[in-house]
């Protein structure tokens, strides 16, 4: 029997099987942010175990509330800052160099096909785009990961989603993943890895694959995962060129990770996306999805473009083309938060920031901020937000606020219309 | 070891997420105690009053996919500081479940039919639960009724419960 990509990675990192289905694996990297790690640091201090397993394998960012908005968030940042100094952790991204973790860490070259990575953040599953086994974990798991470089998991079972067909113009990875979550439900992949494969995924760039894998957890998935290919090599090339004689050599090293043809899956789901139209959520679970056409006209108060799902340069490009020279509706306020400083810089260089600002967008620094209702765009009771983020839970962006999840292009078109609307990039008949 | 006995709170809904258990705005707290007044503050459940309804409860009974969403361990901590160490549900989100055991707490899955039956026989009545870890049975009691339900605690989860969590266990073993 062959193995899935998740099984291959898992097996090569296995260090113990203490009981039944629980396995202890070695971690190649441990990522940390200021919301879930400070409690782990404090607990280690209290236990007299203020140590780290390997300062070079721990990567740290302040991203959720940045710059600090009050003394409590300032304190969280300080705990992280002091800790990275104390343990001489070289890769610490403080204000000015910081961005949304799951966009920043790949951009810094910290992920590799075949890696195991954990972080105290449910969207750690994003790195699966690179062929990484990267489940989100809690604070105690982070604490042990920091101390020992290990984590416990059940043996990974996989659901394969084979995506075929050809996406219409104006239909994006976000629409595909919303559609998939709508099909399998918020509980559809609980405790399972979602493997994304097929010709549509093969054609996707890394940004699109990150959007797919990012939302695996919204279907309950342990993580999403894609096979490494030339797109992966191209993206990582600046960071790996010293290790491989050529891109082909790197590809040859990564390709054996792909699932074997006779691998065993929990389920294989085949979807054809040729007829898929832009999607949007309604209600307050991410599996409540409808085509934008059916929600057309739903009035919104705020539009938010950003986050680890859709705050990358490719997302800003799509949103800017959907905006064109239009201005946002006077009844709407619109916020753009480029996910990282590099994205922000590129957007400036490419003239995108000007397009957003001319349209009437407020452009904020890179931060999670409004995505989890922390800062920079919290909703008031009864307000509606069109958002490129990943969770439409009740109260997520502010108590009593309602969220509709959509692609950056749809969000931009919605900002212009003042109500949910398809972008002009979408061609129904082609 | 923590206590897994006490009065039962019935949360008759699936997919209760960690934003509902403890909203993100309290994630800036760096002590568990500070979470105490905010447990279940944003829960969407008709007639549920977060100010009063969980006050004297120690066990939660709920439906499927309990604890989905954010990985925040503040969710189990908010339960813990309110003396709720046990959640029984038809299924759990992976991270929430692991977070519970990592803190020496319990997240126990029972078959959906059993959960249905427990809801129909006990919700609405003042119910207490006694956990016998050794025999692996829960005993549900009201003034005039009693029902025993067996459960299956895996070897690993038992060790975490007995060790008081994953840090102690991992540090002594690896
Ligand atoms: S952008 Fe939103 S979903 Fe992503 S890591 Fe930040 S808070 Fe979490």
Short mmCIF file of N, CA and C in Angstrom, two decimals, chain A residues 16 18-19 22 24 35 39 47 49 72-73 75-76 120-122 135-141 143-144 147-148 150 152-154 186-187 190-191 222 285 372 374 391 393-394 396 399, chain B residues 15 17 19 24-25 27-32 41-42 44 64-65 69-74 77 91-95 97-99 102-103 155-156 159 166-171 173-174:
data_model
loop_
_atom_site.label_atom_id
_atom_site.label_comp_id
_atom_site.label_asym_id
_atom_site.label_seq_id
_atom_site.Cartn_x
_atom_site.Cartn_y
_atom_site.Cartn_z
N UNK A 16 7.92 8.56 18.54
CA UNK A 16 7.38 7.62 19.52
C UNK A 16 5.90 7.38 19.23
N UNK A 18 3.38 6.37 21.95
CA UNK A 18 3.19 5.96 23.35
C UNK A 18 1.95 5.12 23.59
N UNK A 19 0.88 5.39 22.82
CA UNK A 19 -0.39 4.70 23.08
C UNK A 19 -1.19 4.66 21.80
N UNK A 22 -1.93 7.56 19.17
CA UNK A 22 -1.20 8.82 19.41
C UNK A 22 0.27 8.64 19.06
N UNK A 24 4.10 10.74 18.53
CA UNK A 24 4.88 11.94 18.82
C UNK A 24 5.78 12.19 17.61
N UNK A 35 -0.39 36.42 20.64
CA UNK A 35 -1.65 36.14 21.32
C UNK A 35 -1.59 34.81 22.08
N UNK A 39 1.38 33.26 27.15
CA UNK A 39 0.94 32.39 28.25
C UNK A 39 1.83 31.16 28.36
N UNK A 47 7.22 27.26 35.83
CA UNK A 47 7.68 25.88 36.08
C UNK A 47 9.20 25.79 36.22
N UNK A 49 11.23 26.28 33.76
CA UNK A 49 11.71 25.61 32.54
C UNK A 49 11.86 26.60 31.39
N UNK A 72 -2.49 46.26 27.63
CA UNK A 72 -2.47 44.78 27.65
C UNK A 72 -1.77 44.22 26.42
N UNK A 73 -2.09 44.77 25.24
CA UNK A 73 -1.44 44.25 24.03
C UNK A 73 0.04 44.65 24.01
N UNK A 75 1.86 44.73 26.62
CA UNK A 75 2.48 43.75 27.52
C UNK A 75 2.72 42.42 26.80
N UNK A 76 1.74 42.01 25.99
CA UNK A 76 1.92 40.75 25.23
C UNK A 76 3.12 40.85 24.31
N UNK A 120 0.64 28.14 17.51
CA UNK A 120 -0.59 28.31 18.28
C UNK A 120 -1.56 29.18 17.51
N UNK A 121 -2.01 28.65 16.37
CA UNK A 121 -2.91 29.41 15.50
C UNK A 121 -3.57 28.44 14.55
N UNK A 122 -4.88 28.48 14.47
CA UNK A 122 -5.57 27.45 13.69
C UNK A 122 -5.25 27.52 12.19
N UNK A 135 -0.24 21.47 11.29
CA UNK A 135 -1.49 21.68 12.00
C UNK A 135 -1.40 22.85 12.98
N UNK A 136 -2.47 23.57 13.14
CA UNK A 136 -2.55 24.56 14.21
C UNK A 136 -2.70 23.84 15.53
N UNK A 137 -2.17 24.41 16.60
CA UNK A 137 -2.25 23.79 17.93
C UNK A 137 -2.59 24.87 18.95
N UNK A 138 -2.72 24.46 20.19
CA UNK A 138 -3.01 25.42 21.26
C UNK A 138 -1.74 25.88 21.96
N UNK A 139 -1.94 26.53 23.11
CA UNK A 139 -0.80 27.10 23.83
C UNK A 139 0.06 26.05 24.53
N UNK A 140 -0.58 25.03 25.11
CA UNK A 140 0.21 23.99 25.79
C UNK A 140 1.06 23.23 24.77
N UNK A 141 0.48 22.91 23.61
CA UNK A 141 1.27 22.26 22.57
C UNK A 141 2.42 23.16 22.14
N UNK A 143 3.86 25.34 24.02
CA UNK A 143 4.81 25.34 25.14
C UNK A 143 5.76 24.14 25.04
N UNK A 144 5.20 22.98 24.79
CA UNK A 144 6.02 21.77 24.67
C UNK A 144 6.87 21.83 23.39
N UNK A 147 9.82 23.95 24.08
CA UNK A 147 10.72 23.31 25.04
C UNK A 147 11.43 22.10 24.44
N UNK A 148 10.66 21.31 23.64
CA UNK A 148 11.18 20.01 23.22
C UNK A 148 11.23 19.80 21.72
N UNK A 150 8.69 18.93 19.87
CA UNK A 150 7.85 17.78 19.52
C UNK A 150 6.36 18.13 19.66
N UNK A 152 2.24 15.91 19.71
CA UNK A 152 1.51 14.64 19.61
C UNK A 152 0.32 14.79 18.67
N UNK A 153 0.17 13.84 17.77
CA UNK A 153 -0.97 13.83 16.84
C UNK A 153 -1.46 12.41 16.64
N UNK A 154 -2.72 12.31 16.25
CA UNK A 154 -3.20 11.03 15.73
C UNK A 154 -2.60 10.82 14.35
N UNK A 186 -18.72 22.33 7.90
CA UNK A 186 -17.69 22.78 8.86
C UNK A 186 -17.08 21.61 9.65
N UNK A 187 -17.73 20.47 9.57
CA UNK A 187 -17.25 19.31 10.32
C UNK A 187 -16.79 18.22 9.35
N UNK A 190 -13.03 16.95 9.96
CA UNK A 190 -12.49 16.99 11.32
C UNK A 190 -11.51 15.85 11.56
N UNK A 191 -10.33 16.22 12.08
CA UNK A 191 -9.27 15.26 12.38
C UNK A 191 -8.65 14.63 11.12
N UNK A 222 -7.25 19.03 9.81
CA UNK A 222 -6.01 19.16 10.59
C UNK A 222 -5.08 20.12 9.86
N UNK A 285 -21.61 30.67 9.70
CA UNK A 285 -20.68 29.55 9.61
C UNK A 285 -20.11 29.57 8.21
N UNK A 372 -10.02 39.53 13.45
CA UNK A 372 -10.56 38.89 14.66
C UNK A 372 -11.13 39.94 15.61
N UNK A 374 -10.05 42.79 16.68
CA UNK A 374 -9.14 43.31 17.69
C UNK A 374 -8.90 44.81 17.54
N UNK A 391 -13.33 33.71 8.55
CA UNK A 391 -14.35 33.29 9.53
C UNK A 391 -15.48 34.31 9.61
N UNK A 393 -17.92 33.89 11.89
CA UNK A 393 -18.59 33.58 13.15
C UNK A 393 -19.26 34.81 13.73
N UNK A 394 -20.34 34.54 14.45
CA UNK A 394 -21.04 35.57 15.19
C UNK A 394 -20.06 36.32 16.10
N UNK A 396 -17.23 37.71 15.45
CA UNK A 396 -15.81 37.58 15.13
C UNK A 396 -15.12 38.94 14.90
N UNK A 399 -18.78 42.51 18.32
CA UNK A 399 -20.03 41.96 18.85
C UNK A 399 -21.23 42.45 18.04
N UNK B 15 -21.62 22.77 16.54
CA UNK B 15 -20.67 23.77 16.01
C UNK B 15 -20.47 24.99 16.92
N UNK B 17 -18.40 27.43 18.56
CA UNK B 17 -17.00 27.71 18.25
C UNK B 17 -16.29 28.43 19.41
N UNK B 19 -14.79 31.25 19.44
CA UNK B 19 -15.12 32.68 19.55
C UNK B 19 -16.35 32.85 20.46
N UNK B 24 -12.60 36.99 21.04
CA UNK B 24 -11.21 37.36 20.78
C UNK B 24 -10.76 38.57 21.58
N UNK B 25 -11.71 39.47 21.90
CA UNK B 25 -11.25 40.68 22.58
C UNK B 25 -10.64 40.39 23.95
N UNK B 27 -8.51 37.94 24.42
CA UNK B 27 -7.25 37.22 24.22
C UNK B 27 -6.04 38.06 24.60
N UNK B 28 -6.29 39.32 24.96
CA UNK B 28 -5.17 40.16 25.38
C UNK B 28 -4.86 39.93 26.86
N UNK B 29 -5.68 39.13 27.52
CA UNK B 29 -5.43 38.84 28.94
C UNK B 29 -4.26 37.88 29.07
N UNK B 30 -3.44 38.09 30.08
CA UNK B 30 -2.35 37.14 30.27
C UNK B 30 -2.48 36.35 31.57
N UNK B 31 -3.68 36.41 32.17
CA UNK B 31 -3.94 35.48 33.28
C UNK B 31 -5.25 34.76 32.99
N UNK B 32 -5.31 33.49 33.38
CA UNK B 32 -6.52 32.71 33.14
C UNK B 32 -7.70 33.27 33.92
N UNK B 41 -19.84 34.26 26.54
CA UNK B 41 -20.45 35.58 26.43
C UNK B 41 -21.16 35.79 25.09
N UNK B 42 -20.61 35.26 24.00
CA UNK B 42 -21.20 35.48 22.67
C UNK B 42 -21.92 34.24 22.13
N UNK B 44 -24.50 31.92 20.66
CA UNK B 44 -25.82 32.09 20.04
C UNK B 44 -26.67 30.89 20.42
N UNK B 64 -22.49 18.19 18.18
CA UNK B 64 -21.28 17.84 17.43
C UNK B 64 -20.38 19.04 17.15
N UNK B 65 -19.11 18.74 16.88
CA UNK B 65 -18.10 19.73 16.47
C UNK B 65 -17.92 20.83 17.51
N UNK B 69 -13.16 26.20 15.18
CA UNK B 69 -12.68 27.57 14.94
C UNK B 69 -11.27 27.79 15.46
N UNK B 70 -11.09 28.91 16.09
CA UNK B 70 -9.77 29.36 16.55
C UNK B 70 -9.11 28.34 17.49
N UNK B 71 -7.78 28.31 17.47
CA UNK B 71 -7.04 27.35 18.29
C UNK B 71 -6.91 27.81 19.74
N UNK B 72 -7.47 28.97 20.05
CA UNK B 72 -7.22 29.58 21.36
C UNK B 72 -7.45 28.64 22.53
N UNK B 73 -6.39 28.47 23.33
CA UNK B 73 -6.52 27.63 24.52
C UNK B 73 -7.27 28.39 25.62
N UNK B 74 -7.49 29.68 25.35
CA UNK B 74 -8.30 30.47 26.28
C UNK B 74 -9.69 29.85 26.44
N UNK B 77 -9.31 27.24 29.10
CA UNK B 77 -8.96 27.97 30.33
C UNK B 77 -10.17 28.69 30.90
N UNK B 91 -19.09 15.16 19.06
CA UNK B 91 -17.75 15.22 18.48
C UNK B 91 -17.12 16.56 18.82
N UNK B 92 -15.80 16.61 18.68
CA UNK B 92 -15.05 17.83 18.99
C UNK B 92 -14.18 18.23 17.82
N UNK B 93 -13.88 19.52 17.74
CA UNK B 93 -12.83 19.97 16.83
C UNK B 93 -11.50 19.48 17.41
N UNK B 94 -10.58 19.11 16.51
CA UNK B 94 -9.33 18.48 16.95
C UNK B 94 -8.54 19.32 17.95
N UNK B 95 -8.34 20.61 17.63
CA UNK B 95 -7.46 21.42 18.48
C UNK B 95 -8.07 21.62 19.86
N UNK B 97 -10.16 19.70 21.44
CA UNK B 97 -10.09 18.44 22.17
C UNK B 97 -8.70 18.25 22.77
N UNK B 98 -7.68 18.46 21.93
CA UNK B 98 -6.31 18.28 22.40
C UNK B 98 -5.98 19.29 23.50
N UNK B 99 -6.44 20.52 23.33
CA UNK B 99 -6.19 21.55 24.35
C UNK B 99 -6.77 21.15 25.70
N UNK B 102 -4.56 18.49 27.13
CA UNK B 102 -3.26 19.10 27.43
C UNK B 102 -3.27 19.84 28.75
N UNK B 103 -4.48 20.23 29.21
CA UNK B 103 -4.63 20.90 30.50
C UNK B 103 -5.11 19.93 31.59
N UNK B 155 -5.62 5.49 26.30
CA UNK B 155 -4.47 5.40 27.19
C UNK B 155 -3.71 6.71 27.28
N UNK B 156 -3.54 7.37 26.15
CA UNK B 156 -2.79 8.62 26.12
C UNK B 156 -3.54 9.72 26.88
N UNK B 159 -3.32 9.28 30.56
CA UNK B 159 -2.05 9.71 31.12
C UNK B 159 -1.99 11.22 31.28
N UNK B 166 -0.07 18.01 29.42
CA UNK B 166 0.95 17.58 28.46
C UNK B 166 2.35 18.06 28.84
N UNK B 167 2.46 19.22 29.50
CA UNK B 167 3.80 19.73 29.80
C UNK B 167 4.53 18.77 30.75
N UNK B 168 3.86 18.40 31.82
CA UNK B 168 4.47 17.49 32.78
C UNK B 168 4.81 16.15 32.12
N UNK B 169 3.85 15.65 31.37
CA UNK B 169 4.02 14.35 30.72
C UNK B 169 5.20 14.39 29.75
N UNK B 170 5.20 15.40 28.87
CA UNK B 170 6.24 15.47 27.84
C UNK B 170 7.60 15.70 28.47
N UNK B 171 7.62 16.54 29.50
CA UNK B 171 8.91 16.87 30.09
C UNK B 171 9.52 15.70 30.84
N UNK B 173 9.00 12.60 29.98
CA UNK B 173 9.21 11.46 29.10
C UNK B 173 10.15 11.72 27.92
N UNK B 174 10.22 12.95 27.44
CA UNK B 174 11.00 13.19 26.21
C UNK B 174 12.15 14.17 26.43
#
